[in-house]
Short mmCIF file of C-alpha atoms (C1' of nucleotides) in Angstrom, two decimals:
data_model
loop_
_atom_site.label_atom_id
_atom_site.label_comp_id
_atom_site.label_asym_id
_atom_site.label_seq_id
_atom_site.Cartn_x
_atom_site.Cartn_y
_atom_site.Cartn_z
CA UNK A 1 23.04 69.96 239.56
CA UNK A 2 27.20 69.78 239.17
CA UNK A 3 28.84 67.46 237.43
CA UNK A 4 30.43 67.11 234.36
CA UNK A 5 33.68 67.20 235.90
CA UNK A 6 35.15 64.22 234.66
CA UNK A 7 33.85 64.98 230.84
CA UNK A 8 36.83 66.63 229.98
CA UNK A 9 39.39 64.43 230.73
CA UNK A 10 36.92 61.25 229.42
CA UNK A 11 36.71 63.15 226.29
CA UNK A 12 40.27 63.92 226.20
CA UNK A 13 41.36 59.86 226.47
CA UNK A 14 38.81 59.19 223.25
CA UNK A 15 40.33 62.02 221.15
CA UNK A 16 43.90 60.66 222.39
CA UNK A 17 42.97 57.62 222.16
CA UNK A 18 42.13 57.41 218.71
CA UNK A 19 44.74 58.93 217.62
CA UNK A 20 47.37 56.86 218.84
CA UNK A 21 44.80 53.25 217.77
CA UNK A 22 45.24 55.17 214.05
CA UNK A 23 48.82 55.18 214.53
CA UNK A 24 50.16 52.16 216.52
CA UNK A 25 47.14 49.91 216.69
CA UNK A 26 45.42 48.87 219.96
CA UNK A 27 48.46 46.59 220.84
CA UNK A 28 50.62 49.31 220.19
CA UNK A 29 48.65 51.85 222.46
CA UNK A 30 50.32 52.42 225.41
CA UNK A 31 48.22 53.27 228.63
CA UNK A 32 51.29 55.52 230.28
CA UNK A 33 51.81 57.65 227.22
CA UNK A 34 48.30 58.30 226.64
CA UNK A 35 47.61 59.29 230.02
CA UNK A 36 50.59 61.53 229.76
CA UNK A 37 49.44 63.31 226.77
CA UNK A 38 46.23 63.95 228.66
CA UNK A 39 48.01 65.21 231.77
CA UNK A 40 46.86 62.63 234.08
CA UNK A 41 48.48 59.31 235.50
CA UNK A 42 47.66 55.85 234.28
CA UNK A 43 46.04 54.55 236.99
CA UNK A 44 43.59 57.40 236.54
CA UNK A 45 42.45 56.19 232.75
CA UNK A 46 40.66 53.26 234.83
CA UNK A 47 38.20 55.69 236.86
CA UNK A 48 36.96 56.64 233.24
CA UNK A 49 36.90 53.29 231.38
CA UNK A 50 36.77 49.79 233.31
CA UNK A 51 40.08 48.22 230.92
CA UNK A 52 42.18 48.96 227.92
CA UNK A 53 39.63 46.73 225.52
CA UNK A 54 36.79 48.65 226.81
CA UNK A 55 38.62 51.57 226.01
CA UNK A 56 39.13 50.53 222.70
CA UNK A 57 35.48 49.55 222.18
CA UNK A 58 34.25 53.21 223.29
CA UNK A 59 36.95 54.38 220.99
CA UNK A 60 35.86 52.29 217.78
CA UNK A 61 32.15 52.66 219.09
CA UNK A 62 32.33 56.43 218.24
CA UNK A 63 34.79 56.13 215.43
CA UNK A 64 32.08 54.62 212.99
CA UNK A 65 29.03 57.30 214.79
CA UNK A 66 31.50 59.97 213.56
CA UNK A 67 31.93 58.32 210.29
CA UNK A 68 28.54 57.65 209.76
CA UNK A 69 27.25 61.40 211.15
CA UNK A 70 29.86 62.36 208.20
CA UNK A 71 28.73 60.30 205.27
CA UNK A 72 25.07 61.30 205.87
CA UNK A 73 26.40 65.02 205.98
CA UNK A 74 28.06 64.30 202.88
CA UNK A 75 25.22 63.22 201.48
CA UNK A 76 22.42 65.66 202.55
CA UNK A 77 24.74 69.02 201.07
CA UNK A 78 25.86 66.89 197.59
CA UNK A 79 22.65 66.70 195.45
CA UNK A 80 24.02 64.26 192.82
CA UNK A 81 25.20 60.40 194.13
CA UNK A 82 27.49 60.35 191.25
CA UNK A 83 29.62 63.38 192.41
CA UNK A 84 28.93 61.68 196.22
CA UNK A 85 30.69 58.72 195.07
CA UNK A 86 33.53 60.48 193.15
CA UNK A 87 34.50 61.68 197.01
CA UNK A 88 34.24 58.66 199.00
CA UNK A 89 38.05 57.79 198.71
CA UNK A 90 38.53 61.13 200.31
CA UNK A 91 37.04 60.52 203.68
CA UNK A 92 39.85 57.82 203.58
CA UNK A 93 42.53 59.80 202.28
CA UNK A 94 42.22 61.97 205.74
CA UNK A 95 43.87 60.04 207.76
CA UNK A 96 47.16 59.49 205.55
CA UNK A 97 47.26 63.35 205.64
CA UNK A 98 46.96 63.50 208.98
CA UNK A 99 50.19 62.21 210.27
CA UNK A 100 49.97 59.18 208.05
CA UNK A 101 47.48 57.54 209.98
CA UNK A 102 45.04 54.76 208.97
CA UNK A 103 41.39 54.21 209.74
CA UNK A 104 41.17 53.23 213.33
CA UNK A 105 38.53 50.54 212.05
CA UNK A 106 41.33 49.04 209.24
CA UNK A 107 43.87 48.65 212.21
CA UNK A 108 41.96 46.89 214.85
CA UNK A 109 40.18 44.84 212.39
CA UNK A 110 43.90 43.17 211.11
CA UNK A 111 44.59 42.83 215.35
CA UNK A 112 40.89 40.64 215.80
CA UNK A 113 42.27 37.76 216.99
CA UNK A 114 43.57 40.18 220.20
CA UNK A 115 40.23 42.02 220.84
CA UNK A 116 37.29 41.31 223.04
CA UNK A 117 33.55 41.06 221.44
CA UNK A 118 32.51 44.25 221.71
CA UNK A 119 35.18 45.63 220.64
CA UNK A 120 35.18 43.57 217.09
CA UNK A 121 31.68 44.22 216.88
CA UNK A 122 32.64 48.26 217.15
CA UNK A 123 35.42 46.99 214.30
CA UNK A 124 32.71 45.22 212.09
CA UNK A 125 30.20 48.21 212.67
CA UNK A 126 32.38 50.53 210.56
CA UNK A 127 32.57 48.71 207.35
CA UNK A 128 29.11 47.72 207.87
CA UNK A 129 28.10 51.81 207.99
CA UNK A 130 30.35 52.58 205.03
CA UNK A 131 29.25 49.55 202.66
CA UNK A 132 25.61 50.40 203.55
CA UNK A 133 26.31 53.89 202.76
CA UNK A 134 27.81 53.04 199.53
CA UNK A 135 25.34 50.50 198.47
CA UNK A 136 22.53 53.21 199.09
CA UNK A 137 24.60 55.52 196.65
CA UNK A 138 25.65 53.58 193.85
CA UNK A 139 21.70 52.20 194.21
CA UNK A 140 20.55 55.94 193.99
CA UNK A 141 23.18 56.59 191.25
CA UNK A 142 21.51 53.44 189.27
CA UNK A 143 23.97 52.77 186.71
CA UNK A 144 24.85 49.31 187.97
CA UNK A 145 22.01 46.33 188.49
CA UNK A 146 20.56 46.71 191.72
CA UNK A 147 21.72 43.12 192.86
CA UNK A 148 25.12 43.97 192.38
CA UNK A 149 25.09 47.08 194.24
CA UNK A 150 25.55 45.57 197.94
CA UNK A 151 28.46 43.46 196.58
CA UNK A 152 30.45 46.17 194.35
CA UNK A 153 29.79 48.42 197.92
CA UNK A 154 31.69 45.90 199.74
CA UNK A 155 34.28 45.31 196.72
CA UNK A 156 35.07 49.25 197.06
CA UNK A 157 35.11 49.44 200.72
CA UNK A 158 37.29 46.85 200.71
CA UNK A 159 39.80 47.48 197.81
CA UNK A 160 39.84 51.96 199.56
CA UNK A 161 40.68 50.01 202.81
CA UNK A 162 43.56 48.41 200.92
CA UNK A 163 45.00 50.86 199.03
CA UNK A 164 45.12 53.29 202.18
CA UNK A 165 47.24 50.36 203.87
CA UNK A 166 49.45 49.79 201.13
CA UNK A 167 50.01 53.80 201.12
CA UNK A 168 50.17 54.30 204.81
CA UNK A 169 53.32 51.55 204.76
CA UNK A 170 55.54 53.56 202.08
CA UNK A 171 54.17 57.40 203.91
CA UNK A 172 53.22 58.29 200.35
CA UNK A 173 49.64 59.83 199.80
CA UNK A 174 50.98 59.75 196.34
CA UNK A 175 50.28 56.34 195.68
CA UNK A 176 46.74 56.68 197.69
CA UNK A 177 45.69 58.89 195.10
CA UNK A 178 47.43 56.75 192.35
CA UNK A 179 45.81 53.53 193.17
CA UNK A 180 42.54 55.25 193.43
CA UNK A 181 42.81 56.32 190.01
CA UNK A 182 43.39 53.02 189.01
CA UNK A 183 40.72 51.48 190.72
CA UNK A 184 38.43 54.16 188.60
CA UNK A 185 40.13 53.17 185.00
CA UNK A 186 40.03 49.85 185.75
CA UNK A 187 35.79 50.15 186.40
CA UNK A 188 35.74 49.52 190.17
CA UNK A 189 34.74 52.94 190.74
CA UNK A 190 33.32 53.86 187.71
CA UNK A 191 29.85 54.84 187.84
CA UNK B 1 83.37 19.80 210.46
CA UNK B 2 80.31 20.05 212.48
CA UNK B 3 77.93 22.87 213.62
CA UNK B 4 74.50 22.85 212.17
CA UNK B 5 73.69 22.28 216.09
CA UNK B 6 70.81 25.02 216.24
CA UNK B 7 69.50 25.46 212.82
CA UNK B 8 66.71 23.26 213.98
CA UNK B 9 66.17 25.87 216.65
CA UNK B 10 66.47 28.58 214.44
CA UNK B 11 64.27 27.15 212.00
CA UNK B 12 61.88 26.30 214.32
CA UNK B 13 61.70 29.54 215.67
CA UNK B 14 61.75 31.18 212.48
CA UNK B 15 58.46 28.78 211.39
CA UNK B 16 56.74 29.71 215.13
CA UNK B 17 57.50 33.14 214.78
CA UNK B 18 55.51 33.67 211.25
CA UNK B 19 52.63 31.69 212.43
CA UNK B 20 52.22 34.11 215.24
CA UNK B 21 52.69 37.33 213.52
CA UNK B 22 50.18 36.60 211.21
CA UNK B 23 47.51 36.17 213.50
CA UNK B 24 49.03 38.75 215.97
CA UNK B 25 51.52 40.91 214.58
CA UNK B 26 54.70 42.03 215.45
CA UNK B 27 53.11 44.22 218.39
CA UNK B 28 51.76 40.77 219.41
CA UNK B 29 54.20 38.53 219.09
CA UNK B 30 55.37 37.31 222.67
CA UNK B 31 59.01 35.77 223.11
CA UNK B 32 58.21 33.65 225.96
CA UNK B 33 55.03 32.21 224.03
CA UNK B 34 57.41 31.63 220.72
CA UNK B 35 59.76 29.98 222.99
CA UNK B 36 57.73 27.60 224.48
CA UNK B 37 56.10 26.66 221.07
CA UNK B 38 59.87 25.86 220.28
CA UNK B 39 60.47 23.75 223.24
CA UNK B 40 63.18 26.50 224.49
CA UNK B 41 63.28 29.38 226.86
CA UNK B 42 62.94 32.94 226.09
CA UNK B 43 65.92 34.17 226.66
CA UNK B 44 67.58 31.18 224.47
CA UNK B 45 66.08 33.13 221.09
CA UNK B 46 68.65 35.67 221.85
CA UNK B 47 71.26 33.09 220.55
CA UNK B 48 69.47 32.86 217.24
CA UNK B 49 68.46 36.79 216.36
CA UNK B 50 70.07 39.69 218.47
CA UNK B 51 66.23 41.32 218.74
CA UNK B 52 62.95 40.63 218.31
CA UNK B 53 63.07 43.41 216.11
CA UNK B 54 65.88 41.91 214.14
CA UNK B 55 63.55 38.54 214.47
CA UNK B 56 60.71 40.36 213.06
CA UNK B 57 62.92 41.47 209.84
CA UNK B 58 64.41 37.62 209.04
CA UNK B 59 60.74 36.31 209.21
CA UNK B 60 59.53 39.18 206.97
CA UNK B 61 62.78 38.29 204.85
CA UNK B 62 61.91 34.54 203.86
CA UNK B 63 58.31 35.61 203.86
CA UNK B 64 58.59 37.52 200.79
CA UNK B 65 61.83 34.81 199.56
CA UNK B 66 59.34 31.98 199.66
CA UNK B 67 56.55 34.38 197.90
CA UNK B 68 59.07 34.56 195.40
CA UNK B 69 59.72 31.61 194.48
CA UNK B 70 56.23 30.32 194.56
CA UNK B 71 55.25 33.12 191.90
CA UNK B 72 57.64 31.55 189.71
CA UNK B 73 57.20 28.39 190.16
CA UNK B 74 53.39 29.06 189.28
CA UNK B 75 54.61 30.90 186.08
CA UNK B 76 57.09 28.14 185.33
CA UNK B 77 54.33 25.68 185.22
CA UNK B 78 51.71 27.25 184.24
CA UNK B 79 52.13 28.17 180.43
CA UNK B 80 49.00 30.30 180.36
CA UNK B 81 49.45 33.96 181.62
CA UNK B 82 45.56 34.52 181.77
CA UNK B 83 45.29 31.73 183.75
CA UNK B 84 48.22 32.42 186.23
CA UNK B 85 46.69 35.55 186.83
CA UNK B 86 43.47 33.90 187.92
CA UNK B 87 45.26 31.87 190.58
CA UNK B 88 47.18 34.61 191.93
CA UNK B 89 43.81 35.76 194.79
CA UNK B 90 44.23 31.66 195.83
CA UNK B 91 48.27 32.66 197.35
CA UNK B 92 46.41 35.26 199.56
CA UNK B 93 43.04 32.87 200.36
CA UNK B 94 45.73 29.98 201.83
CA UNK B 95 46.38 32.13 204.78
CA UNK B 96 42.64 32.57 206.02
CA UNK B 97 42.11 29.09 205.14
CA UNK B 98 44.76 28.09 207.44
CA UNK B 99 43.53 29.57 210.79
CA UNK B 100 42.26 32.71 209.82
CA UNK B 101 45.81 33.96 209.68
CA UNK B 102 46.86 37.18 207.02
CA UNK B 103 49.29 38.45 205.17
CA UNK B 104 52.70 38.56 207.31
CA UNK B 105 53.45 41.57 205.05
CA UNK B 106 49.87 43.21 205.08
CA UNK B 107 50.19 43.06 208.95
CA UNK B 108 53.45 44.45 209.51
CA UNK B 109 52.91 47.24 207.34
CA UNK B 110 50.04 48.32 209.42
CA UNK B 111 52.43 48.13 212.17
CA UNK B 112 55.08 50.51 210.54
CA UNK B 113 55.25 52.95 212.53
CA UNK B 114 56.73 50.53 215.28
CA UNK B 115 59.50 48.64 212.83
CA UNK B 116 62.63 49.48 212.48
CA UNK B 117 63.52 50.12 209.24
CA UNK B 118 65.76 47.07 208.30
CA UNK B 119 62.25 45.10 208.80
CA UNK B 120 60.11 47.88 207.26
CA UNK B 121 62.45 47.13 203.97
CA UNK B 122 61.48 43.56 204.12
CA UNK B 123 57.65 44.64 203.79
CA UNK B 124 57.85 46.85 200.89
CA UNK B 125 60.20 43.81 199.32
CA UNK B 126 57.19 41.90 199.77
CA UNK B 127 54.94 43.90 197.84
CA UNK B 128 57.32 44.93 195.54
CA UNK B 129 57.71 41.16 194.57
CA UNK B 130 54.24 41.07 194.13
CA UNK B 131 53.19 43.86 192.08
CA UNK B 132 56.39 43.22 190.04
CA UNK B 133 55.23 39.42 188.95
CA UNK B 134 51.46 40.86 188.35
CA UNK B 135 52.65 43.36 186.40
CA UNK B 136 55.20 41.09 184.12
CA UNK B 137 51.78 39.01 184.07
CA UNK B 138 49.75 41.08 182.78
CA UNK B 139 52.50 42.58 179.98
CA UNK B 140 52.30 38.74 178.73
CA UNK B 141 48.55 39.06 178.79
CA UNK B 142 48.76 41.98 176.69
CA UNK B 143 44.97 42.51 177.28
CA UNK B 144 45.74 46.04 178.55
CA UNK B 145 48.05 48.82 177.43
CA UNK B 146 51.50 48.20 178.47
CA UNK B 147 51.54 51.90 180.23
CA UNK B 148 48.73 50.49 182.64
CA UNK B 149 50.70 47.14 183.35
CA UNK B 150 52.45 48.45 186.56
CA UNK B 151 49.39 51.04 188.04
CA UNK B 152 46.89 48.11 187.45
CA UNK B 153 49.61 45.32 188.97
CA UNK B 154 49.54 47.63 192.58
CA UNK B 155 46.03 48.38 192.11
CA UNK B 156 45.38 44.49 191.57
CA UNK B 157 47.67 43.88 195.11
CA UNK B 158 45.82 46.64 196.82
CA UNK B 159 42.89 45.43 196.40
CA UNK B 160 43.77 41.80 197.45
CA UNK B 161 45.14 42.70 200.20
CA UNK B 162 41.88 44.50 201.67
CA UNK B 163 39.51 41.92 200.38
CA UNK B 164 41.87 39.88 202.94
CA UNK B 165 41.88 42.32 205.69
CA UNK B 166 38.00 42.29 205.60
CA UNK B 167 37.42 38.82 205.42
CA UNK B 168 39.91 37.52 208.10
CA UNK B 169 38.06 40.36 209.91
CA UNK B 170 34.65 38.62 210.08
CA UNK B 171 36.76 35.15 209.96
CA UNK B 172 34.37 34.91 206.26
CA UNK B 173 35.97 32.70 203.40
CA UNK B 174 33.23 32.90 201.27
CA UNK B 175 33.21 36.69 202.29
CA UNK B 176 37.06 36.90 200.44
CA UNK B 177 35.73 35.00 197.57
CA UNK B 178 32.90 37.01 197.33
CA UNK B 179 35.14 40.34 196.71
CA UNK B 180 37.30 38.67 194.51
CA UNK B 181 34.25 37.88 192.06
CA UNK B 182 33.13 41.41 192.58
CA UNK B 183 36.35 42.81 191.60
CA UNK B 184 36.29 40.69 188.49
CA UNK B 185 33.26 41.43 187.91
CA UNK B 186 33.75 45.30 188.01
CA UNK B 187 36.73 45.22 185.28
CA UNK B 188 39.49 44.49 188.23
CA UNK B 189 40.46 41.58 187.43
CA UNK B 190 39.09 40.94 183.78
CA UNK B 191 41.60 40.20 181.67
"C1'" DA C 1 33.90 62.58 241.67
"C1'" DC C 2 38.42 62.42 240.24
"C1'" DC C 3 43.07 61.43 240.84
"C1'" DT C 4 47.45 59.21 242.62
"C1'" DG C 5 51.62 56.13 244.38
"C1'" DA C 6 52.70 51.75 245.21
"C1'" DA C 7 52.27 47.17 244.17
"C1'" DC C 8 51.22 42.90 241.11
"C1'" DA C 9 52.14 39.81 237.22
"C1'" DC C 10 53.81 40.13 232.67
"C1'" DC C 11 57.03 41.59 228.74
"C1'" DG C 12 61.67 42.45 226.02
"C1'" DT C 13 66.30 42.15 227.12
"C1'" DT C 14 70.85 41.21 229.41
"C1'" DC C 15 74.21 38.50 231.55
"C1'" DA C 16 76.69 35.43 234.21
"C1'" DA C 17 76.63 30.68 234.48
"C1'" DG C 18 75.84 26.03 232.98
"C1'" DT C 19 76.60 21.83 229.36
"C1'" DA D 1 77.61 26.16 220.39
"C1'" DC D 2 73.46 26.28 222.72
"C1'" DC D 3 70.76 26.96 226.60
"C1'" DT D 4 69.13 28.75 231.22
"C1'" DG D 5 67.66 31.40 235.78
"C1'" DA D 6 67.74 35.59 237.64
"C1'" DA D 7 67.53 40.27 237.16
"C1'" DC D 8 66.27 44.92 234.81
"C1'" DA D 9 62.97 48.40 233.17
"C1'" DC D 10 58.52 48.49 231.25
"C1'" DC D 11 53.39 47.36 230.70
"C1'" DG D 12 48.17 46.59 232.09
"C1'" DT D 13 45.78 46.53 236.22
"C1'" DT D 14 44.33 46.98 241.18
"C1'" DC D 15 43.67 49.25 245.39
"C1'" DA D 16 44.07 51.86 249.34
"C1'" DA D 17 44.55 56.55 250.04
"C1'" DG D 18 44.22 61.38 248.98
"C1'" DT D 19 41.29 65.89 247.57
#
DNA sequence: ACCTGAACACCGTTCAAGT
DNA sequence: ACCTGAACACCGTTCAAGT
C-alpha cells in the first residue's frame, strides 16, 4: 500500500544536488539554497539523508550508475569500438555545455581530503567505471598491445578529466574541443 | 626607519594559507584554523589582506611568481631542452609527494565559480606561465612543427594536471608516475 | 511519513579597544 | 603598526513540535 510520498522531494535533492556538487563542489554546496530550490526548508533535507557527506555519497553513488548505464548504452547502439572511442570526450564535454559545469566525480575527487569513506569510494568508483569501460574498448578496437590497454585507459581518463578542468576555469568549450584534438594528433587518442 | 613589524606575519600567513588550499581549497580554507597555525587570531589576518578573498588572490599571485621563476631557473641550468622537458611532470609530482597536496592553481580553478575575479586572473596566470615555458620548450626542441608548439604546450599541461588530480585522488604516487609513462608512451610526451 | 521553527556551535567579517 | 574580544549574519545539524 501508500507510500512513495517522500520520493519526490528525495529525488528532487539528488537532481539538485548534483547540480550544484558540478558547479561549486561539495564544500561549496550549500544546504539552505538547495533546499530552497527544492521548495522545502533545510532542516527537512535531514528526514531524507542522515548528513551533508551522506548526501554527497548518494549523490556520487548514482553519478557513476548513470555514467556507467550511459557508456554501456553507448556501446550496445555503436557497432564499431573505434567510432565508440572517437565519442568518449563527448560524454565529458556535457557538462561544460551545461552551464559550464564539471564532472561531479572530477570535483569531489580534488576536495578528498574533506570527504568521508564512502563518499571517496563513490569518487573513486567513477574513474574506475570509465577506465574499465575504456580499457574494454580500446581492447575490442585491438590496435594497441593488450598490456597497454588498462594503462593508456587510465592515461585518457585522466588527461579528458584534465582538459575539461582546464576549460571549465576559462568558460571556453573552445579549448575543450581544442585540447582534445590535440590529445588525438599527438597519439593519445589515436586508435 | 623602521616597519617591517608584520611581514613575518604576513609571510607566515601567506606560507599557511597555500599549504591549506592545496589540500582544501579556497572553499576550505578556514581563517581561524590559518590563524592559529600562525600563532595569531582570526580576526588579526584582517590587518594583512582586506578578505579572504583578496587572501586567496595574493597566495594564487606568488604561486604562479615562484612557478615562474623555478621554470627558468630549470631552463637556465639546464642546457638541454629535451631534457628540461622531461623534468617538467617532477614540478607537479613535488606537491603529492609533500602530503598529498595539488596544484594551488588546479584547485582553485575548480573552484571558479566562487572567486572573484581578481583571484580567478591569478589562476589563468598560472597556467598561462606554464603552457607559455612548455611551449618556448618545445620550439627549442624543434621535434614538432612550430604551428603545434602552443596546442601541444596546453595539451601537455592538461594532461598533467589530471594525471595529478587522479593520483592525489587515490593518494597513488606511483599511480601519477604511471600516467606520465603512459602519456609518453602514447606520443604525449615523446619528443 | 514528511516537514518546520528555533536553537546550537561554527564560519567570514567588522569594529571598538588594547599595546 | 599590530593584535584582540565581542558581536554580526551565515552555515551544518538537532530536536521538539506540527500535519
Amino acid at each position: 500500500v501508500t507510500a512513495l510520498g517522500n520520493l519526490n522531494s528525495r529525488e528532487a535533492i539528488l537532481n539538485a544536488a548534483k547540480e550544484a556538487v558540478q558547479a561549486h563542489g561539495y564544500n561549496g554546496l550549500n544546504l539552505r539554497d538547495l533546499a530552497q530550490d527544492v521548495g522545502i526548508k533545510a532542516a527537512s533535507i535531514y528526514h531524507h539523508f542522515p548528513s551533508k557527506a551522506e548526501l554527497a555519497a548518494a549523490v556520487a553513488r548514482r553519478y557513476w550508475e548513470d555514467s556507467s548505464a550511459y557508456l554501456e548504452r553507448l556501446l550496445a547502439e555503436t557497432a564499431d569500438p573505434v567510432e565508440c572511442l572517437r565519442r568518449y570526450p563527448e560524454t565529458f564535454r556535457w557538462a561544460l555545455e551545461n552551464g559550464n559545469r564539471m564532472c561531479l566525480s572530477s570535483f569531489m575527487a580534488t576536495e578528498s581530503d574533506d570527504l568521508p569513506e564512502q563518499a571517496k569510494q563513490e569518487v573513486r568508483n567513477f574513474a574506475d567505471v570509465n577506465v574499465a569501460w575504456l580499457s574494454k574498448l580500446l581492447s575490442m578496437a585491438g590496435s594497441i598491445p593488450p598490456a597497454e590497454c588498462e594503462p593508456r585507459a587510465r592515461a585518457i581518463y585522466s588527461a579528458i578529466a584534465g582538459a575539461q578542468l582546464i576549460a571549465r576555469s576559462r568558460s571556453d568549450i573552445a579549448l575543450y574541443d581544442e585540447l582534445v584534438e590535440s590529445y588525438r594528433a599527438a597519439g593519445l587518442l589515436r586508435l
